[in-house]
C-alpha atoms as a printed R data frame, in Angstrom:
    type eleno elety resid chain resno       x       y       z
1   ATOM     1    CA   MET     A     1 -18.353  19.232 -41.133
2   ATOM     2    CA   ALA     A     2 -21.602  19.606 -39.024
3   ATOM     3    CA   LEU     A     3 -24.812  20.245 -40.528
4   ATOM     4    CA   SER     A     4 -26.295  23.935 -40.587
5   ATOM     5    CA   ILE     A     5 -28.975  24.800 -38.073
6   ATOM     6    CA   SER     A     6 -31.507  25.102 -40.826
7   ATOM     7    CA   ALA     A     7 -30.659  21.630 -42.012
8   ATOM     8    CA   ILE     A     8 -30.952  20.115 -38.646
9   ATOM     9    CA   GLY     A     9 -34.316  21.614 -38.037
10  ATOM    10    CA   ALA     A    10 -35.700  20.363 -41.494
11  ATOM    11    CA   CYS     A    11 -34.504  16.873 -40.429
12  ATOM    12    CA   VAL     A    12 -36.071  16.973 -37.095
13  ATOM    13    CA   GLY     A    13 -39.390  18.024 -38.723
14  ATOM    14    CA   ALA     A    14 -39.139  15.441 -41.214
15  ATOM    15    CA   ALA     A    15 -38.178  12.643 -38.498
16  ATOM    16    CA   THR     A    16 -41.192  13.813 -36.712
17  ATOM    17    CA   GLU     A    17 -43.349  13.273 -39.795
18  ATOM    18    CA   GLY     A    18 -42.071   9.909 -40.368
19  ATOM    19    CA   GLY     A    19 -40.467  10.989 -44.040
20  ATOM    20    CA   ALA     A    20 -37.134  10.166 -45.175
21  ATOM    21    CA   GLN     A    21 -34.582  12.949 -46.061
22  ATOM    22    CA   PRO     A    22 -31.878  12.828 -48.689
23  ATOM    23    CA   ALA     A    23 -28.491  11.177 -47.944
24  ATOM    24    CA   SER     A    24 -25.984  13.582 -46.652
25  ATOM    25    CA   PRO     A    25 -22.453  13.569 -48.402
26  ATOM    26    CA   GLN     A    26 -20.763  14.417 -45.089
27  ATOM    27    CA   ALA     A    27 -20.181  12.114 -42.388
28  ATOM    28    CA   PRO     A    28 -22.103  13.029 -39.200
29  ATOM    29    CA   SER     A    29 -21.013  15.295 -36.560
30  ATOM    30    CA   GLN     A    30 -19.098  13.955 -33.405
31  ATOM    31    CA   GLY     A    31 -22.287  14.019 -31.462
32  ATOM    32    CA   TRP     A    32 -23.849  11.307 -33.586
33  ATOM    33    CA   VAL     A    33 -22.760   8.495 -31.720
34  ATOM    34    CA   THR     A    34 -24.539   5.416 -33.269
35  ATOM    35    CA   ALA     A    35 -26.411   4.185 -36.353
36  ATOM    36    CA   ALA     A    36 -29.527   1.951 -35.113
37  ATOM    37    CA   SER     A    37 -29.846  -1.425 -36.980
38  ATOM    38    CA   GLU     A    38 -32.815  -2.095 -39.113
39  ATOM    39    CA   ALA     A    39 -34.197  -4.539 -36.437
40  ATOM    40    CA   ASP     A    40 -34.133  -1.831 -33.795
41  ATOM    41    CA   ALA     A    41 -35.327   1.007 -36.078
42  ATOM    42    CA   GLY     A    42 -39.103   0.281 -36.100
43  ATOM    43    CA   PRO     A    43 -41.411   1.124 -38.964
44  ATOM    44    CA   ARG     A    44 -40.774   4.848 -38.440
45  ATOM    45    CA   CYS     A    45 -37.128   4.312 -39.835
46  ATOM    46    CA   PRO     A    46 -36.978   0.883 -41.746
47  ATOM    47    CA   HIS     A    47 -33.592   1.466 -42.763
48  ATOM    48    CA   GLY     A    48 -32.200   2.311 -39.456
49  ATOM    49    CA   ALA     A    49 -31.409   5.987 -37.908
50  ATOM    50    CA   LEU     A    50 -28.763   8.298 -36.735
51  ATOM    51    CA   GLU     A    51 -29.126   9.301 -33.088
52  ATOM    52    CA   ASP     A    52 -27.666  11.940 -30.815
53  ATOM    53    CA   PRO     A    53 -28.688  10.839 -27.363
54  ATOM    54    CA   HIS     A    54 -27.181  14.238 -25.823
55  ATOM    55    CA   HIS     A    55 -29.651  16.368 -27.945
56  ATOM    56    CA   GLY     A    56 -32.197  14.170 -28.703
57  ATOM    57    CA   PHE     A    57 -31.646  14.145 -32.362
58  ATOM    58    CA   VAL     A    58 -32.795  11.241 -34.755
59  ATOM    59    CA   ARG     A    59 -32.471  11.142 -38.729
60  ATOM    60    CA   CYS     A    60 -33.887   8.433 -40.676
61  ATOM    61    CA   LEU     A    61 -31.390   6.770 -43.170
62  ATOM    62    CA   GLU     A    62 -31.921   6.398 -46.695
63  ATOM    63    CA   PRO     A    63 -31.968   2.675 -48.500
64  ATOM    64    CA   GLY     A    64 -28.461   3.682 -49.688
65  ATOM    65    CA   GLU     A    65 -27.183   5.005 -46.566
66  ATOM    66    CA   ALA     A    66 -27.742   1.823 -44.421
67  ATOM    67    CA   ASP     A    67 -24.457   0.465 -45.614
68  ATOM    68    CA   ALA     A    68 -22.636   3.566 -45.774
69  ATOM    69    CA   GLY     A    69 -18.743   3.378 -44.760
70  ATOM    70    CA   TRP     A    70 -19.012   6.437 -42.620
71  ATOM    71    CA   LEU     A    71 -21.834   5.390 -40.241
72  ATOM    72    CA   PRO     A    72 -20.338   5.026 -36.860
73  ATOM    73    CA   PRO     A    73 -20.654   1.145 -35.155
74  ATOM    74    CA   PRO     A    74 -23.615   0.456 -32.992
75  ATOM    75    CA   PRO     A    75 -22.516   0.773 -29.360
76  ATOM    76    CA   GLN     A    76 -20.809  -2.503 -27.815
77  ATOM    77    CA   PRO     A    77 -21.762  -3.864 -24.237
78  ATOM    78    CA   GLU     A    78 -19.035  -3.294 -21.597
79  ATOM    79    CA   PRO     A    79 -16.743  -6.278 -21.411
80  ATOM    80    CA   PRO     A    80 -16.592  -7.755 -17.815
81  ATOM    81    CA   PRO     A    81 -13.703  -6.988 -15.796
82  ATOM    82    CA   ASP     A    82 -10.590  -9.198 -16.521
83  ATOM    83    CA   ASP     A    83 -10.458 -10.186 -12.736
84  ATOM    84    CA   ALA     A    84 -14.221 -11.016 -12.291
85  ATOM    85    CA   GLY     A    85 -14.543 -14.097 -10.006
86  ATOM    86    CA   ALA     A    86 -10.765 -14.897 -10.361
87  ATOM    87    CA   PRO     A    87  -8.795 -15.790  -7.435
88  ATOM    88    CA   PRO     A    88  -6.239 -13.228  -6.026
89  ATOM    89    CA   PRO     A    89  -2.991 -13.411  -8.035
90  ATOM    90    CA   ASP     A    90  -1.049 -14.488  -5.139
91  ATOM    91    CA   GLY     A    91  -3.425 -17.675  -4.532
92  ATOM    92    CA   GLY     A    92  -4.171 -16.211  -1.109
93  ATOM    93    CA   PRO     A    93  -7.398 -16.355   0.487
94  ATOM    94    CA   VAL     A    94 -10.480 -14.012  -0.640
95  ATOM    95    CA   ASP     A    95 -11.508 -11.182   1.304
96  ATOM    96    CA   GLY     A    96 -12.388 -11.977   4.830
97  ATOM    97    CA   GLY     A    97  -9.629 -15.032   4.888
98  ATOM    98    CA   ALA     A    98  -7.521 -15.874   7.972
99  ATOM    99    CA   PRO     A    99  -4.471 -13.758   8.479
100 ATOM   100    CA   ASP     A   100  -0.937 -15.019   7.521
101 ATOM   101    CA   ALA     A   101   0.503 -16.785  10.487
102 ATOM   102    CA   SER     A   102   4.081 -15.776   9.637
103 ATOM   103    CA   ILE     A   103   3.309 -12.079  10.948
104 ATOM   104    CA   VAL     A   104   1.750 -13.154  14.297
105 ATOM   105    CA   SER     A   105   4.138 -12.243  17.188
106 ATOM   106    CA   ALA     A   106   6.410 -15.025  18.527
107 ATOM   107    CA   PRO     A   107   6.321 -15.708  22.254
108 ATOM   108    CA   PRO     A   108   8.714 -13.201  24.055
109 ATOM   109    CA   PRO     A   109  12.062 -14.965  25.231
110 ATOM   110    CA   LEU     A   110  13.559 -14.667  28.589
111 ATOM   111    CA   VAL     A   111  16.068 -11.999  28.909
112 ATOM   112    CA   GLU     A   112  19.100 -12.284  31.045
113 ATOM   113    CA   VAL     A   113  21.466  -9.269  31.469
114 ATOM   114    CA   LYS     A   114  24.981 -10.288  31.805
115 ATOM   115    CA   GLU     A   115  27.529  -8.268  34.222
116 ATOM   116    CA   PRO     A   116  28.694  -5.160  32.271
117 ATOM   117    CA   GLU     A   117  31.746  -3.943  31.390
118 ATOM   118    CA   PHE     A   118  33.051  -0.248  32.171
119 ATOM   119    CA   MET     A   119  35.712   1.797  30.367
120 ATOM   120    CA   ASN     A   120  36.857   5.159  32.215
121 ATOM   121    CA   GLY     A   121  35.021   4.763  35.131
122 ATOM   122    CA   ASP     A   122  31.464   2.761  35.707
123 ATOM   123    CA   VAL     A   123  27.705   3.342  35.896
124 ATOM   124    CA   PRO     A   124  26.311   2.224  39.244
125 ATOM   125    CA   ASN     A   125  23.259  -0.312  39.054
126 ATOM   126    CA   VAL     A   126  23.167  -0.378  35.111
127 ATOM   127    CA   ALA     A   127  22.485  -3.837  35.099
128 ATOM   128    CA   LYS     A   128  19.455  -3.627  37.444
129 ATOM   129    CA   ARG     A   129  17.964  -0.644  35.325
130 ATOM   130    CA   LEU     A   130  18.373  -2.740  32.249
131 ATOM   131    CA   GLU     A   131  16.538  -5.787  33.783
132 ATOM   132    CA   LYS     A   132  13.533  -3.655  34.842
133 ATOM   133    CA   VAL     A   133  12.836  -2.873  30.947
134 ATOM   134    CA   SER     A   134  13.967  -6.655  30.147
135 ATOM   135    CA   SER     A   135  10.103  -7.320  29.062
136 ATOM   136    CA   ASP     A   136  10.491  -4.506  26.481
137 ATOM   137    CA   LEU     A   137  13.676  -5.765  25.338
138 ATOM   138    CA   ALA     A   138  11.872  -9.209  24.871
139 ATOM   139    CA   LYS     A   139   8.932  -7.530  22.841
140 ATOM   140    CA   CYS     A   140  11.378  -6.110  20.593
141 ATOM   141    CA   VAL     A   141  12.633  -9.707  19.676
142 ATOM   142    CA   ALA     A   142   9.213 -11.314  19.882
143 ATOM   143    CA   ASP     A   143   7.468  -8.679  17.317
144 ATOM   144    CA   ASN     A   144  10.098  -8.807  15.147
145 ATOM   145    CA   GLY     A   145  10.673 -12.489  14.112
146 ATOM   146    CA   GLY     A   146  11.429 -13.924  17.388
147 ATOM   147    CA   LEU     A   147  14.620 -16.221  18.056
148 ATOM   148    CA   SER     A   148  15.713 -18.309  15.221
149 ATOM   149    CA   GLY     A   149  16.825 -21.126  17.687
150 ATOM   150    CA   ALA     A   150  16.596 -21.949  21.381
151 ATOM   151    CA   THR     A   151  18.803 -19.152  22.455
152 ATOM   152    CA   GLY     A   152  20.226 -15.747  21.135
153 ATOM   153    CA   THR     A   153  22.825 -12.819  22.247
154 ATOM   154    CA   ILE     A   154  22.893  -9.376  21.704
155 ATOM   155    CA   LYS     A   155  26.164  -7.491  22.811
156 ATOM   156    CA   LEU     A   156  25.479  -3.768  23.091
157 ATOM   157    CA   GLN     A   157  27.733  -0.676  23.543
158 ATOM   158    CA   PHE     A   158  27.044   2.883  24.615
159 ATOM   159    CA   LEU     A   159  28.302   5.847  26.300
160 ATOM   160    CA   VAL     A   160  27.108   7.591  29.450
161 ATOM   161    CA   ARG     A   161  27.684  11.017  29.988
162 ATOM   162    CA   VAL     A   162  26.868  13.277  33.161
163 ATOM   163    CA   ARG     A   163  23.169  13.659  31.996
164 ATOM   164    CA   GLY     A   164  22.919   9.872  32.745
165 ATOM   165    CA   ARG     A   165  21.319   8.553  29.454
166 ATOM   166    CA   ALA     A   166  22.773   6.015  27.066
167 ATOM   167    CA   GLU     A   167  24.249   7.445  24.040
168 ATOM   168    CA   GLY     A   168  25.510   6.381  20.834
169 ATOM   169    CA   VAL     A   169  23.772   2.725  21.174
170 ATOM   170    CA   GLU     A   170  25.618   0.059  18.870
171 ATOM   171    CA   ILE     A   171  25.040  -3.620  18.394
172 ATOM   172    CA   LEU     A   172  28.648  -5.122  18.452
173 ATOM   173    CA   ASP     A   173  27.594  -8.619  17.972
174 ATOM   174    CA   ALA     A   174  23.994 -10.579  17.703
175 ATOM   175    CA   ARG     A   175  23.243 -14.174  17.100
176 ATOM   176    CA   GLY     A   176  19.727 -15.700  16.732
177 ATOM   177    CA   VAL     A   177  17.875 -12.333  16.471
178 ATOM   178    CA   THR     A   178  16.604 -10.427  13.092
179 ATOM   179    CA   PRO     A   179  18.123  -7.214  12.125
180 ATOM   180    CA   ASP     A   180  14.653  -5.637  12.951
181 ATOM   181    CA   ALA     A   181  14.632  -6.830  16.544
182 ATOM   182    CA   GLN     A   182  18.163  -5.393  16.611
183 ATOM   183    CA   ARG     A   183  16.963  -2.102  15.297
184 ATOM   184    CA   CYS     A   184  14.218  -2.225  17.829
185 ATOM   185    CA   ILE     A   185  16.534  -2.633  20.823
186 ATOM   186    CA   ARG     A   186  18.802   0.007  19.646
187 ATOM   187    CA   GLN     A   187  15.947   2.602  19.437
188 ATOM   188    CA   PHE     A   188  14.239   1.634  22.724
189 ATOM   189    CA   LEU     A   189  17.599   2.135  24.500
190 ATOM   190    CA   LYS     A   190  18.509   5.524  22.710
191 ATOM   191    CA   ASN     A   191  18.784   7.989  25.179
192 ATOM   192    CA   ARG     A   192  17.118   5.955  27.843
193 ATOM   193    CA   ALA     A   193  18.173   6.837  31.462
194 ATOM   194    CA   ILE     A   194  20.581   4.533  32.630
195 ATOM   195    CA   GLY     A   195  22.497   6.052  35.687
196 ATOM   196    CA   THR     A   196  24.873   8.671  36.693
197 ATOM   197    CA   PRO     A   197  28.423   7.746  35.620
198 ATOM   198    CA   SER     A   198  31.429   8.142  37.677
199 ATOM   199    CA   ALA     A   199  33.251  10.096  35.016
200 ATOM   200    CA   ASP     A   200  32.191  11.919  31.788
201 ATOM   201    CA   PRO     A   201  32.039   9.722  29.494
202 ATOM   202    CA   VAL     A   202  31.828   5.972  30.552
203 ATOM   203    CA   GLY     A   203  31.727   3.597  28.145
204 ATOM   204    CA   VAL     A   204  29.521   0.415  28.686
205 ATOM   205    CA   THR     A   205  29.503  -3.023  27.011
206 ATOM   206    CA   VAL     A   206  26.793  -5.185  28.068
207 ATOM   207    CA   THR     A   207  25.359  -8.677  26.716
208 ATOM   208    CA   LEU     A   208  21.849  -9.733  26.807
209 ATOM   209    CA   SER     A   209  21.379 -13.481  26.758
210 ATOM   210    CA   LEU     A   210  17.993 -14.593  25.109
211 ATOM   211    CA   ARG     A   211  16.562 -17.767  25.639
212 ATOM   212    CA   ALA     A   212  13.109 -19.415  24.359
213 ATOM   213    CA   PRO     A   213  10.480 -20.071  26.801
214 ATOM   214    CA   LYS     A   214   9.623 -23.512  27.801
């Protein structure tokens, strides 16, 4: 397929002297990537040339080789990117645009802790402990969609054992808040110190009343 080393050397010498070489009956080796046009060849190779840019090899073409079917095509310019100058596919702003207002946190609601209900005993001051973290509970709602209306409620249930922490926190009912806000509150209260129970365990049910700030 490829020319022999002696044949390549002869071709190189002929190209240096400006002489034309006989046509090769075989296609060029894979290193030959382009056939120069007659306009680009200049007086040294009036009928074009085969070039190997990796090894600096050039062979002038014979008149009958100029239109040979085995010649590789001349290199084509790289096409521009398909999305050059196009707006973002979602129609949004270009780089540096303003952030989407929908992901900005809503104002935190006001949280009121209703009187808890107990099963199998009680947990003294559990309402006061929840009131101390009411701002964190409100942040869970604000950072996860806010209230869907003027008010909302979340009814919680958990167990308190002798170690005094909320276990198995569950949402029994929720209105006006997103599932993400409910999940945030559950994670926040999980294993949080809530007070020493009078028995082991004590079930606690408490409702959080939420109201949009004025």
